Short mmCIF file of C-alpha atoms and ligand atoms in Angstrom, two decimals:
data_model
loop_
_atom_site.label_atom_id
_atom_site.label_comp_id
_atom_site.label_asym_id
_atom_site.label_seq_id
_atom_site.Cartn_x
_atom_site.Cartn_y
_atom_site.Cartn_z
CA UNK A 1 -26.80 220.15 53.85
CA UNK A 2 -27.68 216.95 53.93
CA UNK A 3 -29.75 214.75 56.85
CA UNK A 4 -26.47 212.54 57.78
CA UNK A 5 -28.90 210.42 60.05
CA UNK A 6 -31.00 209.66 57.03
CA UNK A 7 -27.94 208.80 54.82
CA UNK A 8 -26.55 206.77 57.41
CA UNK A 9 -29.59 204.27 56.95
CA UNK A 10 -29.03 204.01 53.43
CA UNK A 11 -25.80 202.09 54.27
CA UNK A 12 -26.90 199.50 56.24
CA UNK A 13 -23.31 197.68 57.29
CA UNK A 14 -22.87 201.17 59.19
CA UNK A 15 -24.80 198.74 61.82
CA UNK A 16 -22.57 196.70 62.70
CA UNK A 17 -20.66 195.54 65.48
CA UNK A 18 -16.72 194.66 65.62
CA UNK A 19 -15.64 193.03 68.33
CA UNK A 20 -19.02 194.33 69.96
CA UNK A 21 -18.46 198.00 69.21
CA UNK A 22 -20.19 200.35 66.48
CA UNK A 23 -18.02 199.73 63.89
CA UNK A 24 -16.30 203.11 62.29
CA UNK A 25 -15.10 202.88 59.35
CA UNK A 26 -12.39 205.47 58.25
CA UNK A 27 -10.75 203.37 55.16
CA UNK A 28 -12.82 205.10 52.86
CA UNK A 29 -9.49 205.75 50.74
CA UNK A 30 -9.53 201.95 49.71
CA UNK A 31 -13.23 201.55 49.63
CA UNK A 32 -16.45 203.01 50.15
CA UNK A 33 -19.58 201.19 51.28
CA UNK A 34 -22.30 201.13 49.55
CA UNK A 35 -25.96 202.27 49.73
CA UNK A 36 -28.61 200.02 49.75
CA UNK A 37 -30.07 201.61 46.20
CA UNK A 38 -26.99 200.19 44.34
CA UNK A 39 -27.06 196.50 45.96
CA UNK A 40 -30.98 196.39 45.46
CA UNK A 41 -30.59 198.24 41.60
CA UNK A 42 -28.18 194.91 41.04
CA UNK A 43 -29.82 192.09 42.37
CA UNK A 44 -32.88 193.49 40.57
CA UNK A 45 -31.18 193.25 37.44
CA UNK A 46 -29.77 189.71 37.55
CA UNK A 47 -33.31 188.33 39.00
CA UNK A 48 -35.29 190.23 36.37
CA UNK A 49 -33.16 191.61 33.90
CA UNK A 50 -30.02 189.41 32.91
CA UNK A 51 -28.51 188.74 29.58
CA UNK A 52 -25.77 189.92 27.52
CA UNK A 53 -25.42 193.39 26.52
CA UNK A 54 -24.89 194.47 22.46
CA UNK A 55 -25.14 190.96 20.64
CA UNK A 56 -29.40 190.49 21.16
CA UNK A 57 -32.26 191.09 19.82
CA UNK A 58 -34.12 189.86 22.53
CA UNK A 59 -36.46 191.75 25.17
CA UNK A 60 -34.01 191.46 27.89
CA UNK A 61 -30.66 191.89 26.18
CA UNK A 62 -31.86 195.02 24.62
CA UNK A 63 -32.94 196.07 28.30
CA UNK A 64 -29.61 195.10 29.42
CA UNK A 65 -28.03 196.99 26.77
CA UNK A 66 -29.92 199.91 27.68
CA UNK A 67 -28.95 199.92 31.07
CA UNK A 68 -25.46 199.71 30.62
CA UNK A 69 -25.21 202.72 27.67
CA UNK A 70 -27.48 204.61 30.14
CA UNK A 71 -24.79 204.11 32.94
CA UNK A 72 -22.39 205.68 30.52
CA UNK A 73 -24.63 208.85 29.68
CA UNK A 74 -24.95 209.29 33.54
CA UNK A 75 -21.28 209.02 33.72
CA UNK A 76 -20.94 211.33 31.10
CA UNK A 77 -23.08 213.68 32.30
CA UNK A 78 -21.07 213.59 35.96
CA UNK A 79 -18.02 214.42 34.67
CA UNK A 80 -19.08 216.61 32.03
CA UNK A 81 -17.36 214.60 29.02
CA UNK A 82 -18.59 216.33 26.04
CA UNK A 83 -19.61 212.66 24.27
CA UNK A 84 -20.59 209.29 25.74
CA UNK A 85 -18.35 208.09 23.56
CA UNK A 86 -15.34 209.70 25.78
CA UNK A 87 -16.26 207.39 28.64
CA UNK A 88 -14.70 203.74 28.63
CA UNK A 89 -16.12 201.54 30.66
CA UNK A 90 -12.74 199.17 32.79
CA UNK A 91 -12.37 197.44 35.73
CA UNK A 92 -11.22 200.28 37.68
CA UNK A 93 -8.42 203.26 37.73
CA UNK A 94 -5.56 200.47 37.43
CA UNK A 95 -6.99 199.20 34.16
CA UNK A 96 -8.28 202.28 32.90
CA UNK A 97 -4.23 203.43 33.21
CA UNK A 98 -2.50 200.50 32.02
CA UNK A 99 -5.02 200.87 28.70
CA UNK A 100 -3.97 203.96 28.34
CA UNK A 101 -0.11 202.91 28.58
CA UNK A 102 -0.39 200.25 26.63
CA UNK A 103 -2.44 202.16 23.51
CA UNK A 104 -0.68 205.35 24.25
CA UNK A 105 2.92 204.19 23.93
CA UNK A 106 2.30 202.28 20.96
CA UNK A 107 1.23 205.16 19.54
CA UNK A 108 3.03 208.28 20.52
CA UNK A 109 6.48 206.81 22.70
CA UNK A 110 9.74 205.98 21.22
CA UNK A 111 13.38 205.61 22.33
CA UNK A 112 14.57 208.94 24.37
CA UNK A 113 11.04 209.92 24.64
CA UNK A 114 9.77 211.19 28.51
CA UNK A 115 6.70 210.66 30.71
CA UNK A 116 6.30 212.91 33.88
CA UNK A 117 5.08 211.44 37.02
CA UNK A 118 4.72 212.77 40.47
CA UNK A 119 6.24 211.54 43.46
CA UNK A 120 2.85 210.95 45.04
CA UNK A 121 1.59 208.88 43.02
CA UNK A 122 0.48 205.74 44.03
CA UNK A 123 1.58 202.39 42.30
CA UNK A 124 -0.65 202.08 39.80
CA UNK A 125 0.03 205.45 37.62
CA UNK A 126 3.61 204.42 38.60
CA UNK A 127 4.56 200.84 37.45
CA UNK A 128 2.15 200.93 34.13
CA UNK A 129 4.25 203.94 33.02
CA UNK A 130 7.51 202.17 34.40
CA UNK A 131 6.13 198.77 32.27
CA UNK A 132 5.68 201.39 28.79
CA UNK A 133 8.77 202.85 29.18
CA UNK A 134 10.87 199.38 29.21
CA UNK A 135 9.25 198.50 26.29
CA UNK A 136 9.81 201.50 24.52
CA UNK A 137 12.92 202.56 25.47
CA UNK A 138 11.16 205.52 27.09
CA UNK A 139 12.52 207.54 30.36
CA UNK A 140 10.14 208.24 33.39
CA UNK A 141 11.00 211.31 34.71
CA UNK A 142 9.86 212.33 38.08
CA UNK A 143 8.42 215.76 39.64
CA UNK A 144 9.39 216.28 43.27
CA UNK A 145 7.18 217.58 46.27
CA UNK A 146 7.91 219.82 49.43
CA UNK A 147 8.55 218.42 52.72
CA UNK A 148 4.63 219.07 53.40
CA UNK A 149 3.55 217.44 50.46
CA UNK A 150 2.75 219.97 47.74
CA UNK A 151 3.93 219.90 44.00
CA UNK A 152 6.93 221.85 43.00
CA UNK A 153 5.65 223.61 40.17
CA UNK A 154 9.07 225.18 39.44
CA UNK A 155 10.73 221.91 39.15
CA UNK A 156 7.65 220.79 37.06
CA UNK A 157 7.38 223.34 34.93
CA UNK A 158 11.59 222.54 34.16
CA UNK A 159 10.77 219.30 33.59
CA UNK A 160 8.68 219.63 30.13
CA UNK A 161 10.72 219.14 27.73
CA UNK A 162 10.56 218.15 24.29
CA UNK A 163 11.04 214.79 24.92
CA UNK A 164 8.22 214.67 27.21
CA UNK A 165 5.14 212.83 25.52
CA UNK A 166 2.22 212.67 28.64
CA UNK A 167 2.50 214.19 32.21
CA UNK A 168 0.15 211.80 34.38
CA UNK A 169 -0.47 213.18 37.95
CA UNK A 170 -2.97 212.16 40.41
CA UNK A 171 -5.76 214.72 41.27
CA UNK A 172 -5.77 213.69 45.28
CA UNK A 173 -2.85 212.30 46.64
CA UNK A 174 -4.22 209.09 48.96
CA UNK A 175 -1.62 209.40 50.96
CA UNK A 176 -1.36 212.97 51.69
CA UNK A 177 -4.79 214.20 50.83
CA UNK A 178 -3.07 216.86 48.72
CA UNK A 179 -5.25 218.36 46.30
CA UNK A 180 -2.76 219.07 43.45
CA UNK A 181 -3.26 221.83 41.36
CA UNK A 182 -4.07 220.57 37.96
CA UNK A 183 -5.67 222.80 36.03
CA UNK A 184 -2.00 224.62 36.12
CA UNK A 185 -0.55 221.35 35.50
CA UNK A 186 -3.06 220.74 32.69
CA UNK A 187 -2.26 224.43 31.44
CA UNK A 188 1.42 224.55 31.12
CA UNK A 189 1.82 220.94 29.53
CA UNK A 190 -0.62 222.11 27.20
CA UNK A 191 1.59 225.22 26.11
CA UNK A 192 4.08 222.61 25.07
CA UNK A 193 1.18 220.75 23.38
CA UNK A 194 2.06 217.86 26.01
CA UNK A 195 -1.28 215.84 26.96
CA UNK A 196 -2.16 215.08 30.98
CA UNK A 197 -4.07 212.03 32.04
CA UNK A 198 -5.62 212.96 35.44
CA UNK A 199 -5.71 209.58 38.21
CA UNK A 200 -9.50 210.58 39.96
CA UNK A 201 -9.67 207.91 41.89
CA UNK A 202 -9.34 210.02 45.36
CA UNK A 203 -10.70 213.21 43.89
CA UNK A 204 -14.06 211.76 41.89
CA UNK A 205 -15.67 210.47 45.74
CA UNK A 206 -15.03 214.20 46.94
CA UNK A 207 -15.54 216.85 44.55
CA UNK A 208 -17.30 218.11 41.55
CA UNK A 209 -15.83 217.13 38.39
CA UNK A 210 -15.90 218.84 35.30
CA UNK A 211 -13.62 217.24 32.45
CA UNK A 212 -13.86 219.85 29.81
CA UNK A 213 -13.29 222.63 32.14
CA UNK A 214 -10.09 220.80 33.47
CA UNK A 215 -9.03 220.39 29.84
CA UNK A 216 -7.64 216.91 30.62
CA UNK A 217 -7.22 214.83 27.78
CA UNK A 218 -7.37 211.43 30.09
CA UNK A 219 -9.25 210.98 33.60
CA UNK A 220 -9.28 207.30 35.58
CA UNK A 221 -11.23 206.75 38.49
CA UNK A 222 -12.72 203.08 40.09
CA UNK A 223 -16.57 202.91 41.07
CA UNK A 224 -16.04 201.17 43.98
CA UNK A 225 -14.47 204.41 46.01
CA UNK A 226 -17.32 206.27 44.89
CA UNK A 227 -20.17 204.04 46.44
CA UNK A 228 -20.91 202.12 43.37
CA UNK A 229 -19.19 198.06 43.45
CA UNK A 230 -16.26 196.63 42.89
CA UNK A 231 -15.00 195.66 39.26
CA UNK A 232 -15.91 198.74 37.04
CA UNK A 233 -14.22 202.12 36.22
CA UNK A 234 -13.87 204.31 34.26
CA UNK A 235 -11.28 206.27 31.24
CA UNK A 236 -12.69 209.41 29.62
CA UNK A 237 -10.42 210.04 27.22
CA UNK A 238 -10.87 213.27 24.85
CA UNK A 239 -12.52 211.51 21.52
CA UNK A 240 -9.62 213.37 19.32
CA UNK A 241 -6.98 211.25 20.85
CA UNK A 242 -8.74 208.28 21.44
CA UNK A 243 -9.35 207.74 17.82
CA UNK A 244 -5.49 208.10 17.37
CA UNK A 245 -4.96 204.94 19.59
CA UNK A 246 -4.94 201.40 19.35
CA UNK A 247 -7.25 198.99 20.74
CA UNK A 248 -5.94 197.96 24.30
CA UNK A 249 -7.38 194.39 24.27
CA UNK A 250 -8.84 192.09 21.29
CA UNK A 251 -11.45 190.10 21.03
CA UNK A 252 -15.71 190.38 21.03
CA UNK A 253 -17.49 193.66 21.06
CA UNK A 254 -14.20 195.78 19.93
CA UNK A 255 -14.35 194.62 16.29
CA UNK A 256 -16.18 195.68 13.18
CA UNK A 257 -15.57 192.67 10.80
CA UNK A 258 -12.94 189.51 11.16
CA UNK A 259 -11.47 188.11 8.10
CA UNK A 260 -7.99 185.51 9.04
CA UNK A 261 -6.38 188.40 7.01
CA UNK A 262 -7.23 191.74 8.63
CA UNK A 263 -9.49 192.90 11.17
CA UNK A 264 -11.22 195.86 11.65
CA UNK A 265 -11.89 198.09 14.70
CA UNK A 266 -15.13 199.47 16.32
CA UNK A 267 -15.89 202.68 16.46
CA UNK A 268 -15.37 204.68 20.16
CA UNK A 269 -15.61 203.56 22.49
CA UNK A 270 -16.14 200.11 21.91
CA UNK A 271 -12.71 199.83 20.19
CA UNK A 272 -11.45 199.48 23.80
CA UNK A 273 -13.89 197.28 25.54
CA UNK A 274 -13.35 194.02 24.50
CA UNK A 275 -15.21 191.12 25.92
CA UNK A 276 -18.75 191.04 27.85
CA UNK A 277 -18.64 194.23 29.97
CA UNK A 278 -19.11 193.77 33.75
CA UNK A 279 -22.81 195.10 32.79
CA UNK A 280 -24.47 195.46 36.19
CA UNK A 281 -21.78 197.29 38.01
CA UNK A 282 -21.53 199.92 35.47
CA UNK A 283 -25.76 199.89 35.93
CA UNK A 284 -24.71 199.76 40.24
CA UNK A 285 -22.15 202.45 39.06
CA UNK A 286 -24.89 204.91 37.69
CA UNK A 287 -27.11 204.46 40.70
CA UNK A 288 -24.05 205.47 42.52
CA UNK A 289 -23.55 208.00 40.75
CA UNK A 290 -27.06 209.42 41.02
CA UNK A 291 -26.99 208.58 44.55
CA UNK A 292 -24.46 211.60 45.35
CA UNK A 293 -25.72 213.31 42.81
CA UNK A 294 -28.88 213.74 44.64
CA UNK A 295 -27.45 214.51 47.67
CA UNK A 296 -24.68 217.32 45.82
CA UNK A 297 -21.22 216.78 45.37
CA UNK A 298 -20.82 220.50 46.52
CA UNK A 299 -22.79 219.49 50.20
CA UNK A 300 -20.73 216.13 50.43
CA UNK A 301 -17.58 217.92 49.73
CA UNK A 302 -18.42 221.11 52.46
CA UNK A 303 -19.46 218.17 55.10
CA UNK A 304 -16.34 216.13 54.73
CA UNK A 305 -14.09 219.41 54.36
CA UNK A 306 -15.46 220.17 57.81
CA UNK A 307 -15.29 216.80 59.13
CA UNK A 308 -11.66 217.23 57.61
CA UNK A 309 -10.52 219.89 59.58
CA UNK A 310 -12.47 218.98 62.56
CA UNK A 311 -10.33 215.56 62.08
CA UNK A 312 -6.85 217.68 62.00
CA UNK A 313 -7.70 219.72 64.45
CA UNK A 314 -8.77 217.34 67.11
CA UNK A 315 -5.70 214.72 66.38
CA UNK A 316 -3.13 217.79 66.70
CA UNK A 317 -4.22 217.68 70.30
CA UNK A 318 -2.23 214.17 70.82
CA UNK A 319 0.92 214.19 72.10
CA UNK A 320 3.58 213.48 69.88
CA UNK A 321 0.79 213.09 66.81
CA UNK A 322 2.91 213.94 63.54
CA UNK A 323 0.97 214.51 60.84
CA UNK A 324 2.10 214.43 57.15
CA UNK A 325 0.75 216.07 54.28
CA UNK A 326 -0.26 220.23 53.59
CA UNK A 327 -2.22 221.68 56.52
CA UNK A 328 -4.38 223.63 53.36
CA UNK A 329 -5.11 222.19 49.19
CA UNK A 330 -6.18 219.40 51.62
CA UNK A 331 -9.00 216.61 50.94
CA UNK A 332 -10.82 213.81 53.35
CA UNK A 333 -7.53 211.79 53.81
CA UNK A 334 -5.27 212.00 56.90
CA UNK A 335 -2.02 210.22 57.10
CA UNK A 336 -0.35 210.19 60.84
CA UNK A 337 2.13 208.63 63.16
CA UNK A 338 2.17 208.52 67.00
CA UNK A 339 5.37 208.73 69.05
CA UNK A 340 7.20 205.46 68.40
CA UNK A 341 4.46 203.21 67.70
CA UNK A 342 4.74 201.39 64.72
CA UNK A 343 1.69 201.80 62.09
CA UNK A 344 0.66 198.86 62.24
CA UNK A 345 0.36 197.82 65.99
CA UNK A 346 -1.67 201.04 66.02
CA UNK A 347 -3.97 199.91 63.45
CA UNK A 348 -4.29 196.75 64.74
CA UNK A 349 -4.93 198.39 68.51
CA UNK A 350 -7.42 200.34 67.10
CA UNK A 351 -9.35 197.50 65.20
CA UNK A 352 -9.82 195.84 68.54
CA UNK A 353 -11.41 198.51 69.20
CA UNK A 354 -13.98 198.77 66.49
CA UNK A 355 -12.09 201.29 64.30
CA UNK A 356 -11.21 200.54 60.81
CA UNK A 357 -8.48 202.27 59.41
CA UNK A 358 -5.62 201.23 56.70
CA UNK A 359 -1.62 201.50 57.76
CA UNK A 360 1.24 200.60 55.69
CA UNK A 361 2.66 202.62 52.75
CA UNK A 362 -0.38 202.73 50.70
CA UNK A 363 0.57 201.62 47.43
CA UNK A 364 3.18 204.37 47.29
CA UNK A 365 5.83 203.70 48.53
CA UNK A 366 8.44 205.64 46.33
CA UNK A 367 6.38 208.46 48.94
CA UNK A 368 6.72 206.99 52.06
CA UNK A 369 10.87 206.88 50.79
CA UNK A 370 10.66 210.53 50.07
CA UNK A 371 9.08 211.36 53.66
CA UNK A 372 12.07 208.80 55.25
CA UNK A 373 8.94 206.88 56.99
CA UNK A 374 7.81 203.33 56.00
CA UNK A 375 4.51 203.93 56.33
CA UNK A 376 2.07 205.67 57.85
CA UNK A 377 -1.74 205.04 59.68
CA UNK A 378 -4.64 206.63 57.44
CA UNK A 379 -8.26 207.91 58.46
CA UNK A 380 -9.69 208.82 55.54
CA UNK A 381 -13.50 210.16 55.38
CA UNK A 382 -16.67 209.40 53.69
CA UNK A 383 -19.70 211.40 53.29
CA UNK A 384 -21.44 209.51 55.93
CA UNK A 385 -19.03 209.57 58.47
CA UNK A 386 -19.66 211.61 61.40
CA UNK A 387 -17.95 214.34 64.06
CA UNK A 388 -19.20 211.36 67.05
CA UNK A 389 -16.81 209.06 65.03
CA UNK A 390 -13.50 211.33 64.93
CA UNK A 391 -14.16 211.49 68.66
CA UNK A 392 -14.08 207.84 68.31
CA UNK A 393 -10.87 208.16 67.08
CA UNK A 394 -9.21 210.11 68.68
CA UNK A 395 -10.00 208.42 72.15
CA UNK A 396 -8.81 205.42 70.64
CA UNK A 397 -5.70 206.57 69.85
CA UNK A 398 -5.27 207.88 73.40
CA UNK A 399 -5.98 204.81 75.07
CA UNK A 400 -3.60 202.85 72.59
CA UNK A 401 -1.07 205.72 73.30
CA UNK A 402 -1.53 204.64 77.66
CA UNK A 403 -1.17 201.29 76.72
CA UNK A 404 2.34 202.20 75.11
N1 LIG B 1 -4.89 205.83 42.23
C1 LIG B 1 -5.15 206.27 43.46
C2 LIG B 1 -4.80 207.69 43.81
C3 LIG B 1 -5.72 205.40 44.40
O1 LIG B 1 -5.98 205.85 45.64
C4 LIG B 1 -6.05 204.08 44.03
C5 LIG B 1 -6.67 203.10 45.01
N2 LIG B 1 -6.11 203.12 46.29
C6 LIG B 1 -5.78 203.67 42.72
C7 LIG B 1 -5.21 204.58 41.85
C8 LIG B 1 -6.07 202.30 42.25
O2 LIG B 1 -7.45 202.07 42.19
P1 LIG B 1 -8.02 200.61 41.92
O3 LIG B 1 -7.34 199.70 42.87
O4 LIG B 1 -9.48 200.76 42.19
O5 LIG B 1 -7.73 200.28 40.50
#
């Protein structure tokens, strides 16, 4: 295990004082914070390292440029992508899915065809899909959950059809914290020869990833939920079908030659990153990256499992605490209502008192509609977050909960 003291330090707005208390910061579900290593690798590069990536043959472009196609070799390498050129470089999990709807239908959808969603997903492998299937005439067909929050894999399994063209299901529900199975999911579309785009953004922070074993043929996830800064993400796509789809957006850097009368495409995986590339955040991205890589995925996901159920088991002491989501297949996310008091006077209670955590419906609300609740209040955990902060919590909510 790691020295959470130590790793505290590296983080330095962890210092802070809201409303002249420690600030805690459970909203790690929206965004992480970040280390110092990742500001300080950025600033270094625009004092001492800044110009555009690809196009020079100058000193510093070519030190740019290999910054940036290091960044994607590290995030090959953390994923386990077989080829860099499986990794495209976007501005987070919400462009990195409506590429792939946009390139995907126009390849592969047509009138009557299907794409599988979940119920928990949240808007943004949702409305993309929803966008696709106007244009193509195209069905979005939905699998269902329990009342605790798990898949039905019957009713998925029913659902492949031969209509269906790409199931896309979110690793990590961040609502629920539901780790869906998805190596199953992965499994049986493939038996229908039916390709799965995976939506990392809540799993990628948490866990070990490992594309190939997965199988996936698609994977999004954002940098800035994984300690690296806002603006850059990430699509791996499997090179066989990303060379079977069109380019998402034209312009510089995705072309091979331009003639008025025909245009021709760069080869993977600049084909699909038009434009300058947000260059220093995918360099902040790899620092990130190497930043949890040093301390272990597998020690930051045992401390925040145990932080997890130290979390569940401390809140299901609170009278008339309802807490949504499986009590097991369960990652660093907690969703929860108290009694009658509405989500957000309870976040907004608990801000006052130096506790940051997100309420609403999370960007998912066909969820929230299936649980009959508008919304819910979310404490969701990083891997410097600490047992002395749940306590925070939880005291919190009892003194909100005297106040009601
Ligand atoms: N999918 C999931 C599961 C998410 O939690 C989020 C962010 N809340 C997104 C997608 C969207 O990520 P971004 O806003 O970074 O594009």
């Amino acid at each position: 295990m790691y020295d959470i003291t130590k790793v505290r330090e590296d983080f330095p707005i962890l210092q802070r004082k809201i409303y002249n208390r420690p600030l805690v910061y459970l909203d790690n579900g929206a965004t992480t914070q970040k280390p110092r290593q990742v500001v300080e690798a950025m600033v270094d590069e625009y004092y001492n390292v800044n110009a555009n990536v690809h196009r020079g043959v100058h000193f510093l472009s070519q030190q740019a440029t290999d910054l940036h196609e290091a960044s994607r070799e590290t995030v090959r390498r953390f994923i386990h992508a077989r080829s860099a050129s499986e990794i495209l470089f976007t501005r987070g999990t919400t462009e990195s899915i409506n590429l792939l709807a946009f390139s995907f239908g126009e390849a592969f959808v047509h009138e009557g065809d299907e794409i599988l969603v979940s119920t928990m997903e949240h808007h943004s492998n949702i409305v993309p899909w929803q966008m696709m299937c106007q244009r193509k005439g195209a069905r979005l067909k939905v699998i269902p959950i329990s009342d605790d929050g798990l898949l039905d894999m019957e009713a998925y399994a029913q659902l492949l059809s031969e209509q269906t063209r790409l199931v896309c299901c979110t690793h990590v529900s961040n609502v629920l914290g539901t780790v869906n199975p998805v190596a199953d999911i992965i499994r049986l579309a493939h038996q229908r020869g039916i390709p799965v785009l995976i939506d990392g953004a809540q799993s990628v922070p948490h866990m070990p990833i490992d594309v190939q074993a997965l199988d996936c043929d698609f994977f999004a996830f954002s940098g800035h939920k994984v300690y690296g800064p806002t603006g850059v993400g990430v699509l791996y796509g499997k090179e066989t079908w990303l060379e079977q789809l069109p380019p998402y957006q034209g312009g510089g850097e995705m072309i091979k030659t331009v003639r008025f009368e025909k245009t021709t495409y760069n080869d993977l995986p600049y084909k699909f990153e038009a434009g300058t590339p947000d260059y220093v955040a995918t360099h902040g991205l790899a620092v990130a990256i190497d930043y949890v890589t040093a301390l272990g995925m597998d020690n930051i996901l045992a401390h925040e499992q145990q932080l997890t159920r130290y979390a569940t088991q401390q809140l299901q002491q609170i009278d008339n605490m309802r807490i949504f989501g499986p009590t097991d297949h369960h990652d660093a996310v907690i969703s929860f209502l108290v009694g009658h008091i509405h989500p957000l006077d309870l976040g907004t209670l608990l801000d006052r008192l130096g506790i940051a955590v997100r309420t609403g419906h999370h960007c998912a609300e066909p969820l929230m509609h299936r649980l009959g609740i508008e919304g819910t209040v979310r404490a969701s955990f990083a891997l410097y977050n600490t047992t002395a902060e749940v306590d925070a919590l939880v005291a919190s909510i009892r003194r909100v909960q005297q106040m009601f």
